[in-house]
XYZ file of C-alpha atoms in Angstrom:
370
model
C 3.431 9.383 19.836
C 5.970 7.789 22.145
C 9.370 8.647 20.648
C 10.590 5.114 21.387
C 7.649 3.357 19.730
C 8.716 1.634 16.515
C 5.764 1.290 14.148
C 6.535 -0.731 11.011
C 4.344 0.362 8.097
C 4.075 -2.266 5.339
C 1.410 -0.378 3.374
C 1.235 -0.905 -0.387
C 0.762 2.779 -1.155
C 0.491 5.390 0.152
C 3.458 3.882 1.890
C 6.137 4.537 4.440
C 8.227 7.686 4.049
C 11.751 8.023 5.473
C 11.530 9.431 8.997
C 14.141 12.087 8.211
C 11.949 13.319 5.339
C 8.910 13.597 7.612
C 10.922 15.504 10.203
C 12.305 17.882 7.571
C 8.800 18.512 6.191
C 7.530 19.048 9.736
C 10.284 21.568 10.436
C 9.566 23.505 7.231
C 5.776 23.142 7.200
C 4.808 26.521 8.660
C 7.831 28.544 7.601
C 9.618 27.278 4.480
C 13.260 28.401 4.553
C 12.478 31.632 6.369
C 9.875 32.844 3.853
C 7.174 32.943 6.534
C 4.805 30.784 4.476
C 4.302 27.066 3.836
C 4.887 25.246 0.549
C 1.181 24.381 0.889
C 0.287 28.052 0.299
C 3.086 28.987 -2.085
C 2.277 30.096 -5.631
C 3.572 27.680 -8.256
C 4.676 30.697 -10.307
C 7.228 31.928 -7.753
C 10.983 31.548 -8.045
C 10.913 29.646 -4.743
C 8.657 26.928 -6.126
C 10.642 26.938 -9.356
C 13.687 25.892 -7.289
C 11.662 23.087 -5.644
C 10.427 21.573 -8.915
C 13.820 21.982 -10.647
C 15.539 20.276 -7.732
C 13.136 17.311 -7.966
C 13.719 16.962 -11.709
C 17.499 17.312 -11.446
C 17.700 14.695 -8.683
C 15.571 12.291 -10.705
C 17.766 12.825 -13.766
C 20.893 12.248 -11.698
C 19.646 9.125 -9.873
C 18.392 7.410 -13.046
C 21.037 8.874 -15.399
C 18.210 10.081 -17.671
C 19.568 10.981 -21.126
C 19.187 14.571 -22.378
C 16.732 13.559 -25.100
C 14.087 12.698 -22.488
C 11.655 15.097 -20.854
C 10.638 14.725 -17.189
C 7.158 15.948 -16.308
C 5.143 15.840 -13.103
C 1.441 15.172 -13.581
C -1.692 14.521 -11.556
C -4.132 11.616 -11.824
C -1.850 8.903 -10.479
C -0.786 5.828 -12.390
C -4.422 5.281 -13.372
C -4.400 8.672 -15.082
C -1.547 7.380 -17.250
C -3.612 4.330 -18.211
C -5.438 6.944 -20.310
C -2.484 9.275 -20.840
C -0.345 6.640 -22.567
C -2.795 5.717 -25.355
C -4.006 9.325 -25.692
C -0.417 10.442 -26.374
C 1.031 7.418 -28.170
C -1.571 5.236 -29.879
C -1.659 7.700 -32.774
C 2.038 7.136 -33.525
C 0.946 4.702 -36.242
C -2.123 4.886 -38.419
C -3.489 1.511 -37.296
C -3.945 2.767 -33.692
C -2.955 -0.606 -32.194
C -1.085 -1.163 -28.926
C 0.540 -4.313 -27.514
C -0.132 -5.018 -23.823
C 1.642 -7.555 -21.610
C -0.876 -8.359 -18.858
C 0.680 -9.910 -15.746
C -1.645 -8.657 -13.008
C -4.484 -6.392 -12.012
C -2.854 -3.082 -12.900
C -1.707 -3.980 -16.410
C -5.163 -5.532 -16.985
C -6.788 -2.209 -16.025
C -4.382 -0.308 -18.274
C -5.220 -2.552 -21.237
C -8.968 -2.148 -20.641
C -8.645 1.645 -20.522
C -6.587 1.716 -23.740
C -9.425 -0.049 -25.592
C -11.312 3.264 -25.512
C -8.775 4.836 -27.855
C -7.700 2.077 -30.235
C -7.215 -1.651 -30.667
C -5.440 -3.537 -27.896
C -3.447 -6.673 -28.670
C -2.840 -8.881 -25.625
C 0.540 -10.397 -26.483
C -0.140 -13.699 -24.703
C -3.311 -15.626 -23.772
C -5.062 -14.447 -20.604
C -3.464 -16.031 -17.553
C -5.761 -18.089 -15.315
C -3.834 -16.760 -12.313
C -1.328 -13.934 -12.063
C 1.628 -15.859 -10.714
C 4.338 -15.409 -13.344
C 5.757 -13.335 -16.189
C 5.128 -15.367 -19.367
C 8.264 -16.276 -21.322
C 8.853 -13.498 -23.903
C 9.454 -16.165 -26.566
C 5.712 -16.903 -26.355
C 4.639 -13.285 -26.879
C 2.840 -12.374 -30.090
C 3.889 -8.767 -30.766
C 2.062 -6.895 -33.533
C 4.513 -5.126 -35.885
C 1.882 -2.422 -36.482
C 1.573 -1.589 -32.775
C 2.320 1.991 -31.770
C 3.885 0.797 -28.516
C 4.420 -2.193 -26.197
C 3.177 -1.713 -22.625
C 3.988 -3.599 -19.436
C 3.901 -3.108 -15.672
C 7.313 -3.736 -14.083
C 5.858 -4.763 -10.726
C 2.295 -5.804 -9.929
C 1.568 -4.695 -6.359
C -1.583 -6.793 -5.857
C -0.253 -10.134 -7.090
C 3.449 -9.680 -6.257
C 4.746 -10.345 -9.772
C 7.864 -8.461 -10.902
C 9.861 -8.466 -14.132
C 13.522 -9.212 -13.488
C 14.390 -8.111 -17.046
C 13.554 -5.397 -19.566
C 11.633 -6.908 -22.512
C 13.486 -6.791 -25.826
C 10.936 -5.422 -28.285
C 13.370 -4.434 -31.022
C 12.677 -0.970 -32.401
C 9.168 -0.797 -30.950
C 8.347 1.934 -28.438
C 8.511 0.376 -24.970
C 6.264 1.835 -22.262
C 6.498 0.871 -18.607
C 4.460 1.467 -15.480
C 7.158 1.496 -12.778
C 4.928 2.906 -10.037
C 5.797 0.295 -7.445
C 9.469 -0.471 -8.104
C 10.641 2.941 -9.290
C 14.177 3.752 -8.071
C 14.463 0.368 -6.356
C 16.965 -0.837 -8.975
C 19.076 0.703 -11.757
C 17.252 1.160 -15.075
C 18.601 1.907 -18.550
C 16.136 4.654 -19.447
C 17.309 4.670 -23.074
C 15.535 1.340 -23.638
C 12.160 2.983 -23.052
C 9.904 5.406 -24.872
C 7.940 6.300 -21.746
C 8.312 5.430 -18.051
C 5.767 6.578 -15.501
C 5.443 6.151 -11.755
C 3.002 7.318 -9.121
C 5.084 8.731 -6.262
C 3.221 7.213 -3.313
C 5.131 3.946 -3.096
C 8.867 4.535 -3.492
C 9.471 8.240 -4.046
C 7.005 10.308 -2.048
C 3.407 10.971 -1.161
C 0.224 10.595 -3.183
C -0.686 13.318 -5.668
C 2.131 13.438 -8.203
C 3.108 11.086 -11.017
C 6.535 11.270 -12.638
C 6.536 10.745 -16.413
C 9.759 10.322 -18.393
C 9.164 10.604 -22.144
C 11.533 10.529 -25.110
C 11.562 13.749 -27.151
C 10.572 12.161 -30.460
C 7.294 10.875 -28.966
C 5.944 14.348 -28.186
C 3.295 15.932 -30.382
C 1.233 12.848 -31.311
C -1.614 13.269 -28.836
C -5.085 12.458 -30.118
C -7.299 15.506 -30.594
C -9.532 14.266 -27.754
C -6.600 14.142 -25.294
C -7.296 16.405 -22.300
C -4.726 19.185 -22.360
C -3.524 18.411 -18.818
C -2.489 14.926 -20.024
C -0.787 16.159 -23.218
C 2.919 15.391 -22.745
C 4.033 18.032 -25.280
C 1.996 20.805 -23.645
C 3.102 19.848 -20.136
C 6.783 19.547 -21.080
C 6.734 22.902 -22.905
C 5.268 24.448 -19.764
C 7.692 22.774 -17.342
C 4.824 20.815 -15.723
C 3.180 24.170 -14.926
C 0.452 24.345 -17.571
C -1.951 24.143 -14.635
C -1.299 24.264 -10.889
C 0.775 21.162 -10.084
C 0.582 19.181 -6.826
C 3.144 21.494 -5.220
C 3.497 19.869 -1.817
C 3.736 16.358 -3.290
C 6.529 17.551 -5.591
C 8.301 19.100 -2.581
C 8.041 15.812 -0.624
C 9.272 13.883 -3.669
C 12.320 16.144 -3.822
C 13.092 15.376 -0.176
C 12.751 11.614 -0.784
C 14.964 11.752 -3.887
C 17.576 13.617 -1.835
C 17.305 10.908 0.840
C 17.863 8.190 -1.795
C 20.922 10.038 -3.118
C 22.360 10.491 0.382
C 21.825 6.799 1.163
C 23.817 5.364 -1.726
C 21.506 5.975 -4.666
C 19.594 3.441 -6.707
C 22.326 0.786 -6.443
C 22.102 0.810 -2.647
C 18.280 0.661 -2.813
C 18.565 -2.383 -5.085
C 20.899 -4.219 -2.703
C 18.681 -3.386 0.267
C 15.555 -4.530 -1.608
C 17.121 -7.893 -2.358
C 18.205 -8.350 1.254
C 14.826 -7.394 2.718
C 12.694 -9.488 0.376
C 14.982 -12.524 0.683
C 14.551 -12.490 4.464
C 10.780 -12.914 4.076
C 10.924 -15.384 1.175
C 13.399 -17.562 3.111
C 10.932 -17.874 5.992
C 8.137 -18.751 3.566
C 10.232 -21.326 1.692
C 11.496 -22.967 4.890
C 8.083 -23.164 6.557
C 7.123 -26.595 5.135
C 3.947 -25.167 3.663
C 2.785 -23.145 6.682
C 3.384 -19.992 4.635
C 2.737 -20.180 0.891
C 3.671 -17.637 -1.787
C 1.724 -18.363 -5.000
C 4.174 -16.593 -7.321
C 6.745 -18.556 -9.334
C 10.216 -17.930 -7.901
C 11.650 -16.236 -10.991
C 8.782 -13.725 -11.022
C 8.651 -12.946 -7.308
C 8.474 -9.280 -6.406
C 11.082 -7.653 -4.198
C 8.568 -4.894 -3.437
C 5.353 -6.728 -2.552
C 5.486 -10.171 -0.946
C 2.050 -11.855 -0.932
C 1.493 -15.050 1.021
C -1.199 -17.245 2.509
C -1.114 -19.035 5.836
C -1.941 -22.721 6.273
C -2.304 -23.582 2.587
C -2.286 -22.067 -0.909
C -5.945 -21.066 -0.366
C -5.275 -19.733 3.126
C -6.841 -20.340 6.501
C -8.800 -17.125 7.050
C -9.052 -17.563 10.818
C -5.279 -18.002 11.108
C -4.666 -15.069 8.785
C -6.934 -12.824 10.854
C -5.067 -13.853 13.997
C -1.732 -13.151 12.296
C -2.904 -9.664 11.290
C -4.416 -8.883 14.706
C -1.207 -9.886 16.483
C 0.825 -7.856 13.993
C -1.183 -4.717 14.842
C -0.744 -5.413 18.570
C 3.001 -5.477 17.889
C 2.954 -2.207 15.905
C 3.085 -3.691 12.395
C 0.546 -2.050 10.115
C -1.071 -2.624 6.709
C -0.152 -6.288 6.189
C -3.574 -7.329 4.925
C -3.563 -8.556 1.324
C -5.422 -6.658 -1.388
C -9.183 -7.116 -1.137
C -9.259 -8.898 -4.522
C -6.875 -11.687 -3.447
C -6.940 -11.793 0.360
C -4.176 -13.246 2.509
C -1.158 -11.275 3.677
C 0.998 -8.808 1.770
C 4.202 -7.185 3.002
C 5.245 -4.187 0.916
C 8.971 -3.533 1.233
C 9.531 -0.227 -0.525
C 12.717 1.830 -0.253
C 11.798 3.548 3.026
C 11.007 0.245 4.794
C 14.031 -0.459 6.975
C 15.886 -3.660 7.796
C 14.683 -3.153 11.351
C 11.073 -3.196 10.096
C 11.677 -6.419 8.187
C 13.443 -8.063 11.140
C 10.395 -7.230 13.247
C 8.092 -8.897 10.702
C 10.442 -11.877 10.398
C 10.358 -12.416 14.153
C 6.554 -12.254 14.131
C 6.333 -14.782 11.276
C 8.665 -17.219 13.036
C 6.931 -16.885 16.383
C 3.470 -17.246 14.853
C 4.512 -20.344 12.917
C 5.991 -22.006 16.021
C 2.777 -21.427 17.957
C 0.281 -22.457 15.264
C 1.930 -25.110 13.120
C 0.163 -28.429 13.695
């Protein structure tokens, strides 16, 4: 690739990785720290890999200020694996085997459907006709017998993000943070479990970080696969079975990059700046660009929009995407279930990338607005 070519990757996940991380991985790929072998061929039982996985955990604990009474485990199966893992480990906390689910988009809907296999699911608000907002918590109907309350902090498909942590009293709060993990400070002590697939904000596909409070270990249903059992995995330091070694190594490099670039606070400030640049163009376009999400619930991570009207002009949208590719901007097509355009602005997406997209949006609007 031409060293001067600037390709802006707006993929929703797997997503852009910091260039310095890719270069470091490239440098160490064949010969990791003088060992003469690659991390790809390294035994997970060696002291060398032990340093890699410990470094990743320690960095995560430091960046999120994770309290000592929480375990950090690295699992396989992605976020979707945790759609099963959560109820398998937690729905048995109470005899009734009920769980509360806040459904604000496609991913929380899938999680709720999966949980129905293992117990009773209570949807805390009526099904939304469109996923364009976070319903007011005062309207939620929480079940006092529920083992836990589940929500997805950021819906990547529909671009809906919580700008608050739900107050559920003494209930166990569970959160899928896959797509906004480490993009803003989080008080981990408010949660029972947090999980996040790495391939959006903290690494490459293959590993899922799970943060679980100590007192929630040991309640897995008897039918829970052992590789998803939080107690077993935490007792074995995420090494009950062979973990996704290279993905954990890449995650460690990304976490180090976040730390060296100002930590979670700096990522938060950058996220607000980047997303506001795109939303400002949308809001000042007199309807040429339309974001369907209510302003209070707009995602800083995934900005969905249509061109021409709320329903979109598919010919214009195709032209927009084709021109974007010609100008080295990739993966802007909206999710197949909703169409339109989607710009994903995860931590590794730079201001330069967003300025490039902004310029394209302005130029395209000037040329095609009737």
